[in-house]
């Protein structure tokens, strides 16, 4: 696969701290250089590294057939993974190679999984990483070929050219650390993952993460000290029987890392707008909080006014455009919002990005915020801040037009241009996410929010429109997506 061997000098800065993941602001990243390695501790004191949420292209073309097709895999929540492979000393016994700081090899998948389960992080059992987690921790959203970059380097891992065909103490090659600070992901020992060896694309729901299947082959990653450097790249897959311990086969453990709740109160106002690119879409962070949903001064379907608390989420800064959607509706400009789209197709598009349509509570919270603004920009009606019948010229405007009309969270065009699908069935208030209105399998009418280019009514953020069936396609209705925080 790779024929040129180069030597690279590599340095990496770390943040080593006794803090836990709940003390760190963990948002999605879209490139490796957006992240500084964070070294934490498992409950037994073992060093672990934090892996932030994000997306990457799993697999690679022009390599072995089981690494294709390349496909995007996204992680909505962070996780942690051991900084080093589990050692003989940690395990309590040696494998084929003896030495306290050598990786424990000759361990079966079953025994490795049991050992991880005996450890804990934040009081919860640890586990083997999935092969998707392993590859993401090695490559990151920048999709590197090796943990350290795209060029093989003899001084970055234990391989057949420098190891005398035996394992070396973990951490011997710190210059080979990955973007999150995990070391020895290339070479030394192959590492068990939790995953059953099945063809791509990877899907955690297709049975490959069934821990009870004792007969299936399990995936190994990373290569070993007896392999040439060009076989220790991060997409390489290998498989062995789960009940046998093989020389030069070891493991490291992982665990879920719940993100800290992001909740604001009045003391946090004004909110500092956070915009980030997630898989090619500008999204804003909408913190969690409580507000009064509905309006006593509005239509009957906006009553009774009820206090609603919403968890944090990421929301598209703009309505989804024609170019992003891949086709146009009635209005064909690349940057005009995609309209003439059914609720079903809008929901499906959001799901393809690892997201969903916002609930109408989330939509109204993103528009109004803690101060329960009447309009996204405030409480004064300003017709110059939104696209409506009086200034649209009979068509939609490019998304991002009239940025001064953005909401407190930085979401633009929530008033006018196109109305927007929400996930919610149109039911009377009070809003309750548990009363069936968020049933995605129900074909009832769905709630639309925000007003459009062809309407004349003031686009109050509490206004609801429940006239449309989920199959309807109107040139006045578009959408935007959210992703859970």
mmCIF file of C-alpha atoms in Angstrom, residues 8-205:
data_model
loop_
_atom_site.group_PDB
_atom_site.id
_atom_site.type_symbol
_atom_site.label_atom_id
_atom_site.label_comp_id
_atom_site.label_asym_id
_atom_site.label_seq_id
_atom_site.Cartn_x
_atom_site.Cartn_y
_atom_site.Cartn_z
ATOM 1 C CA UNK A 8 9.064 12.646 10.838
ATOM 2 C CA UNK A 9 9.748 14.723 13.914
ATOM 3 C CA UNK A 10 6.433 15.149 15.733
ATOM 4 C CA UNK A 11 5.490 16.938 18.903
ATOM 5 C CA UNK A 12 2.173 17.126 20.689
ATOM 6 C CA UNK A 13 0.990 19.195 23.609
ATOM 7 C CA UNK A 14 -1.280 17.666 26.212
ATOM 8 C CA UNK A 15 -3.558 18.856 28.956
ATOM 9 C CA UNK A 16 -3.079 16.510 31.907
ATOM 10 C CA UNK A 17 -5.647 17.069 34.599
ATOM 11 C CA UNK A 18 -7.465 15.463 37.478
ATOM 12 C CA UNK A 19 -10.690 16.896 36.094
ATOM 13 C CA UNK A 20 -13.364 14.660 34.611
ATOM 14 C CA UNK A 21 -15.055 14.949 31.240
ATOM 15 C CA UNK A 22 -17.937 16.827 32.898
ATOM 16 C CA UNK A 23 -15.527 19.690 33.649
ATOM 17 C CA UNK A 24 -14.577 20.129 29.990
ATOM 18 C CA UNK A 25 -16.571 21.898 27.291
ATOM 19 C CA UNK A 26 -16.894 19.103 24.721
ATOM 20 C CA UNK A 27 -18.349 20.130 21.375
ATOM 21 C CA UNK A 28 -18.105 18.412 18.000
ATOM 22 C CA UNK A 29 -14.903 18.903 16.030
ATOM 23 C CA UNK A 30 -14.532 18.920 12.248
ATOM 24 C CA UNK A 31 -10.730 18.678 12.039
ATOM 25 C CA UNK A 32 -8.014 17.184 14.234
ATOM 26 C CA UNK A 33 -6.331 20.515 14.916
ATOM 27 C CA UNK A 34 -9.439 21.787 16.692
ATOM 28 C CA UNK A 35 -8.688 19.462 19.608
ATOM 29 C CA UNK A 36 -5.985 19.497 22.288
ATOM 30 C CA UNK A 37 -5.461 16.057 23.876
ATOM 31 C CA UNK A 38 -7.078 15.766 27.297
ATOM 32 C CA UNK A 39 -5.627 13.119 29.616
ATOM 33 C CA UNK A 40 -7.982 11.971 32.365
ATOM 34 C CA UNK A 41 -8.054 9.029 34.773
ATOM 35 C CA UNK A 42 -10.253 5.962 34.957
ATOM 36 C CA UNK A 43 -11.530 5.015 38.398
ATOM 37 C CA UNK A 44 -8.498 2.746 38.906
ATOM 38 C CA UNK A 45 -6.104 5.618 38.144
ATOM 39 C CA UNK A 46 -5.186 4.411 34.655
ATOM 40 C CA UNK A 47 -4.602 7.211 32.164
ATOM 41 C CA UNK A 48 -7.338 7.598 29.581
ATOM 42 C CA UNK A 49 -7.847 10.174 26.842
ATOM 43 C CA UNK A 50 -11.018 12.015 25.926
ATOM 44 C CA UNK A 51 -12.371 11.680 22.376
ATOM 45 C CA UNK A 52 -14.735 14.514 21.348
ATOM 46 C CA UNK A 53 -17.829 14.031 19.192
ATOM 47 C CA UNK A 54 -17.540 14.461 15.450
ATOM 48 C CA UNK A 55 -17.658 12.678 12.108
ATOM 49 C CA UNK A 56 -15.056 10.941 9.956
ATOM 50 C CA UNK A 57 -14.830 8.777 6.852
ATOM 51 C CA UNK A 58 -14.447 5.185 8.014
ATOM 52 C CA UNK A 59 -12.522 2.907 5.690
ATOM 53 C CA UNK A 60 -10.447 3.726 2.651
ATOM 54 C CA UNK A 61 -10.441 3.050 -1.085
ATOM 55 C CA UNK A 62 -7.606 1.423 -3.037
ATOM 56 C CA UNK A 63 -6.655 -0.864 -0.172
ATOM 57 C CA UNK A 64 -7.958 -4.213 1.033
ATOM 58 C CA UNK A 65 -11.516 -5.032 0.023
ATOM 59 C CA UNK A 66 -12.849 -5.229 3.577
ATOM 60 C CA UNK A 67 -11.971 -1.547 4.103
ATOM 61 C CA UNK A 68 -14.445 -0.401 1.434
ATOM 62 C CA UNK A 69 -16.650 1.402 0.811
ATOM 63 C CA UNK A 70 -15.510 4.481 2.743
ATOM 64 C CA UNK A 71 -18.502 5.892 4.587
ATOM 65 C CA UNK A 72 -19.200 8.645 7.083
ATOM 66 C CA UNK A 73 -19.617 7.653 10.727
ATOM 67 C CA UNK A 74 -20.610 10.229 13.335
ATOM 68 C CA UNK A 75 -20.363 10.297 17.108
ATOM 69 C CA UNK A 76 -22.881 12.533 18.836
ATOM 70 C CA UNK A 77 -21.320 12.071 22.262
ATOM 71 C CA UNK A 78 -17.729 11.911 23.498
ATOM 72 C CA UNK A 79 -16.068 8.781 24.807
ATOM 73 C CA UNK A 80 -12.814 7.887 26.535
ATOM 74 C CA UNK A 81 -10.202 5.315 25.594
ATOM 75 C CA UNK A 82 -7.074 4.054 27.340
ATOM 76 C CA UNK A 83 -4.028 6.138 26.549
ATOM 77 C CA UNK A 84 -1.956 2.944 26.348
ATOM 78 C CA UNK A 85 -2.580 -0.727 25.694
ATOM 79 C CA UNK A 86 -3.344 -2.725 28.849
ATOM 80 C CA UNK A 87 -0.042 -3.922 30.336
ATOM 81 C CA UNK A 88 1.003 -7.164 32.000
ATOM 82 C CA UNK A 89 1.183 -5.304 35.310
ATOM 83 C CA UNK A 90 -2.352 -3.950 34.965
ATOM 84 C CA UNK A 91 -3.712 -7.306 33.892
ATOM 85 C CA UNK A 92 -2.003 -9.157 36.735
ATOM 86 C CA UNK A 93 -0.190 -11.720 34.597
ATOM 87 C CA UNK A 94 1.966 -11.943 31.494
ATOM 88 C CA UNK A 95 1.273 -13.299 28.046
ATOM 89 C CA UNK A 96 3.870 -14.524 25.566
ATOM 90 C CA UNK A 97 6.165 -11.561 26.282
ATOM 91 C CA UNK A 98 7.064 -10.855 29.899
ATOM 92 C CA UNK A 99 7.757 -7.471 31.440
ATOM 93 C CA UNK A 100 5.538 -5.286 33.626
ATOM 94 C CA UNK A 101 5.078 -2.496 31.077
ATOM 95 C CA UNK A 102 4.771 -4.652 27.985
ATOM 96 C CA UNK A 103 1.267 -4.886 26.543
ATOM 97 C CA UNK A 104 -0.646 -7.938 27.742
ATOM 98 C CA UNK A 105 -0.810 -10.192 24.708
ATOM 99 C CA UNK A 106 -2.119 -13.730 24.134
ATOM 100 C CA UNK A 107 -5.462 -12.686 25.614
ATOM 101 C CA UNK A 108 -8.759 -13.809 24.111
ATOM 102 C CA UNK A 109 -11.509 -11.406 23.117
ATOM 103 C CA UNK A 110 -13.691 -12.855 25.853
ATOM 104 C CA UNK A 111 -11.063 -12.286 28.547
ATOM 105 C CA UNK A 112 -10.269 -8.800 27.251
ATOM 106 C CA UNK A 113 -13.962 -7.852 27.335
ATOM 107 C CA UNK A 114 -14.294 -9.238 30.861
ATOM 108 C CA UNK A 115 -11.238 -7.322 32.051
ATOM 109 C CA UNK A 116 -12.583 -4.062 30.653
ATOM 110 C CA UNK A 117 -15.945 -4.706 32.326
ATOM 111 C CA UNK A 118 -14.135 -5.140 35.648
ATOM 112 C CA UNK A 119 -12.819 -1.587 35.359
ATOM 113 C CA UNK A 120 -14.926 1.546 35.591
ATOM 114 C CA UNK A 121 -15.052 5.188 34.613
ATOM 115 C CA UNK A 122 -17.257 7.581 36.565
ATOM 116 C CA UNK A 123 -18.659 4.538 38.332
ATOM 117 C CA UNK A 124 -19.790 2.829 35.120
ATOM 118 C CA UNK A 125 -18.210 -0.338 33.652
ATOM 119 C CA UNK A 126 -15.718 0.099 30.849
ATOM 120 C CA UNK A 127 -15.748 -1.965 27.649
ATOM 121 C CA UNK A 128 -13.805 -2.708 24.512
ATOM 122 C CA UNK A 129 -14.048 0.070 21.907
ATOM 123 C CA UNK A 130 -16.100 -0.541 18.801
ATOM 124 C CA UNK A 131 -14.002 -0.662 15.666
ATOM 125 C CA UNK A 132 -15.568 2.649 14.633
ATOM 126 C CA UNK A 133 -14.490 4.248 17.921
ATOM 127 C CA UNK A 134 -11.016 2.750 17.572
ATOM 128 C CA UNK A 135 -10.570 4.091 14.042
ATOM 129 C CA UNK A 136 -11.968 7.520 14.946
ATOM 130 C CA UNK A 137 -9.571 7.755 17.919
ATOM 131 C CA UNK A 138 -6.725 6.899 15.543
ATOM 132 C CA UNK A 139 -7.652 8.990 12.488
ATOM 133 C CA UNK A 140 -9.994 11.753 13.621
ATOM 134 C CA UNK A 141 -12.178 13.938 11.404
ATOM 135 C CA UNK A 142 -9.094 14.741 9.295
ATOM 136 C CA UNK A 143 -9.085 11.062 8.205
ATOM 137 C CA UNK A 144 -5.360 10.453 8.651
ATOM 138 C CA UNK A 145 -3.839 7.234 7.335
ATOM 139 C CA UNK A 146 -1.680 6.706 10.429
ATOM 140 C CA UNK A 147 -2.327 8.050 13.938
ATOM 141 C CA UNK A 148 0.389 10.694 13.465
ATOM 142 C CA UNK A 149 -0.273 11.675 9.844
ATOM 143 C CA UNK A 150 -0.336 10.355 6.302
ATOM 144 C CA UNK A 151 3.292 9.238 5.914
ATOM 145 C CA UNK A 152 4.685 6.013 7.448
ATOM 146 C CA UNK A 153 7.457 6.619 9.971
ATOM 147 C CA UNK A 154 9.687 4.000 11.588
ATOM 148 C CA UNK A 155 10.207 6.071 14.714
ATOM 149 C CA UNK A 156 6.497 6.367 15.493
ATOM 150 C CA UNK A 157 5.580 2.749 16.252
ATOM 151 C CA UNK A 158 6.900 -0.691 17.169
ATOM 152 C CA UNK A 159 7.128 -2.547 13.852
ATOM 153 C CA UNK A 160 9.236 -5.254 12.232
ATOM 154 C CA UNK A 161 11.960 -2.762 11.293
ATOM 155 C CA UNK A 162 12.756 -1.630 14.837
ATOM 156 C CA UNK A 163 11.320 -4.060 17.413
ATOM 157 C CA UNK A 164 13.362 -7.236 16.943
ATOM 158 C CA UNK A 165 9.971 -8.894 16.432
ATOM 159 C CA UNK A 166 8.897 -8.505 20.032
ATOM 160 C CA UNK A 167 6.705 -6.057 21.882
ATOM 161 C CA UNK A 168 8.077 -2.942 23.548
ATOM 162 C CA UNK A 169 6.914 -1.125 26.710
ATOM 163 C CA UNK A 170 3.767 0.887 26.118
ATOM 164 C CA UNK A 171 4.462 4.557 25.469
ATOM 165 C CA UNK A 172 7.849 3.907 23.860
ATOM 166 C CA UNK A 173 6.894 5.962 20.797
ATOM 167 C CA UNK A 174 5.097 9.109 22.045
ATOM 168 C CA UNK A 175 5.685 10.794 18.677
ATOM 169 C CA UNK A 176 3.250 8.279 17.216
ATOM 170 C CA UNK A 177 0.340 9.416 19.379
ATOM 171 C CA UNK A 178 -2.970 10.100 17.685
ATOM 172 C CA UNK A 179 -4.807 13.427 17.623
ATOM 173 C CA UNK A 180 -6.488 12.590 20.959
ATOM 174 C CA UNK A 181 -3.250 11.474 22.617
ATOM 175 C CA UNK A 182 -3.755 7.698 22.394
ATOM 176 C CA UNK A 183 -0.399 5.961 21.965
ATOM 177 C CA UNK A 184 0.643 2.717 20.266
ATOM 178 C CA UNK A 185 -2.421 2.558 18.038
ATOM 179 C CA UNK A 186 -0.001 1.565 15.284
ATOM 180 C CA UNK A 187 2.096 -1.539 15.894
ATOM 181 C CA UNK A 188 3.206 -3.277 19.107
ATOM 182 C CA UNK A 189 0.132 -5.550 19.432
ATOM 183 C CA UNK A 190 -3.044 -5.991 17.468
ATOM 184 C CA UNK A 191 -5.965 -4.720 19.556
ATOM 185 C CA UNK A 192 -9.327 -6.345 20.063
ATOM 186 C CA UNK A 193 -12.426 -4.285 19.375
ATOM 187 C CA UNK A 194 -15.958 -5.153 20.431
ATOM 188 C CA UNK A 195 -17.119 -5.549 16.831
ATOM 189 C CA UNK A 196 -18.016 -8.691 14.921
ATOM 190 C CA UNK A 197 -16.162 -8.918 11.609
ATOM 191 C CA UNK A 198 -18.798 -7.967 9.017
ATOM 192 C CA UNK A 199 -18.627 -6.103 5.689
ATOM 193 C CA UNK A 200 -18.853 -2.328 5.485
ATOM 194 C CA UNK A 201 -20.597 0.015 5.839
ATOM 195 C CA UNK A 202 -20.315 -0.072 9.615
ATOM 196 C CA UNK A 203 -23.671 -0.001 11.388
ATOM 197 C CA UNK A 204 -23.783 -0.402 15.153
ATOM 198 C CA UNK A 205 -27.419 -1.552 14.898
#
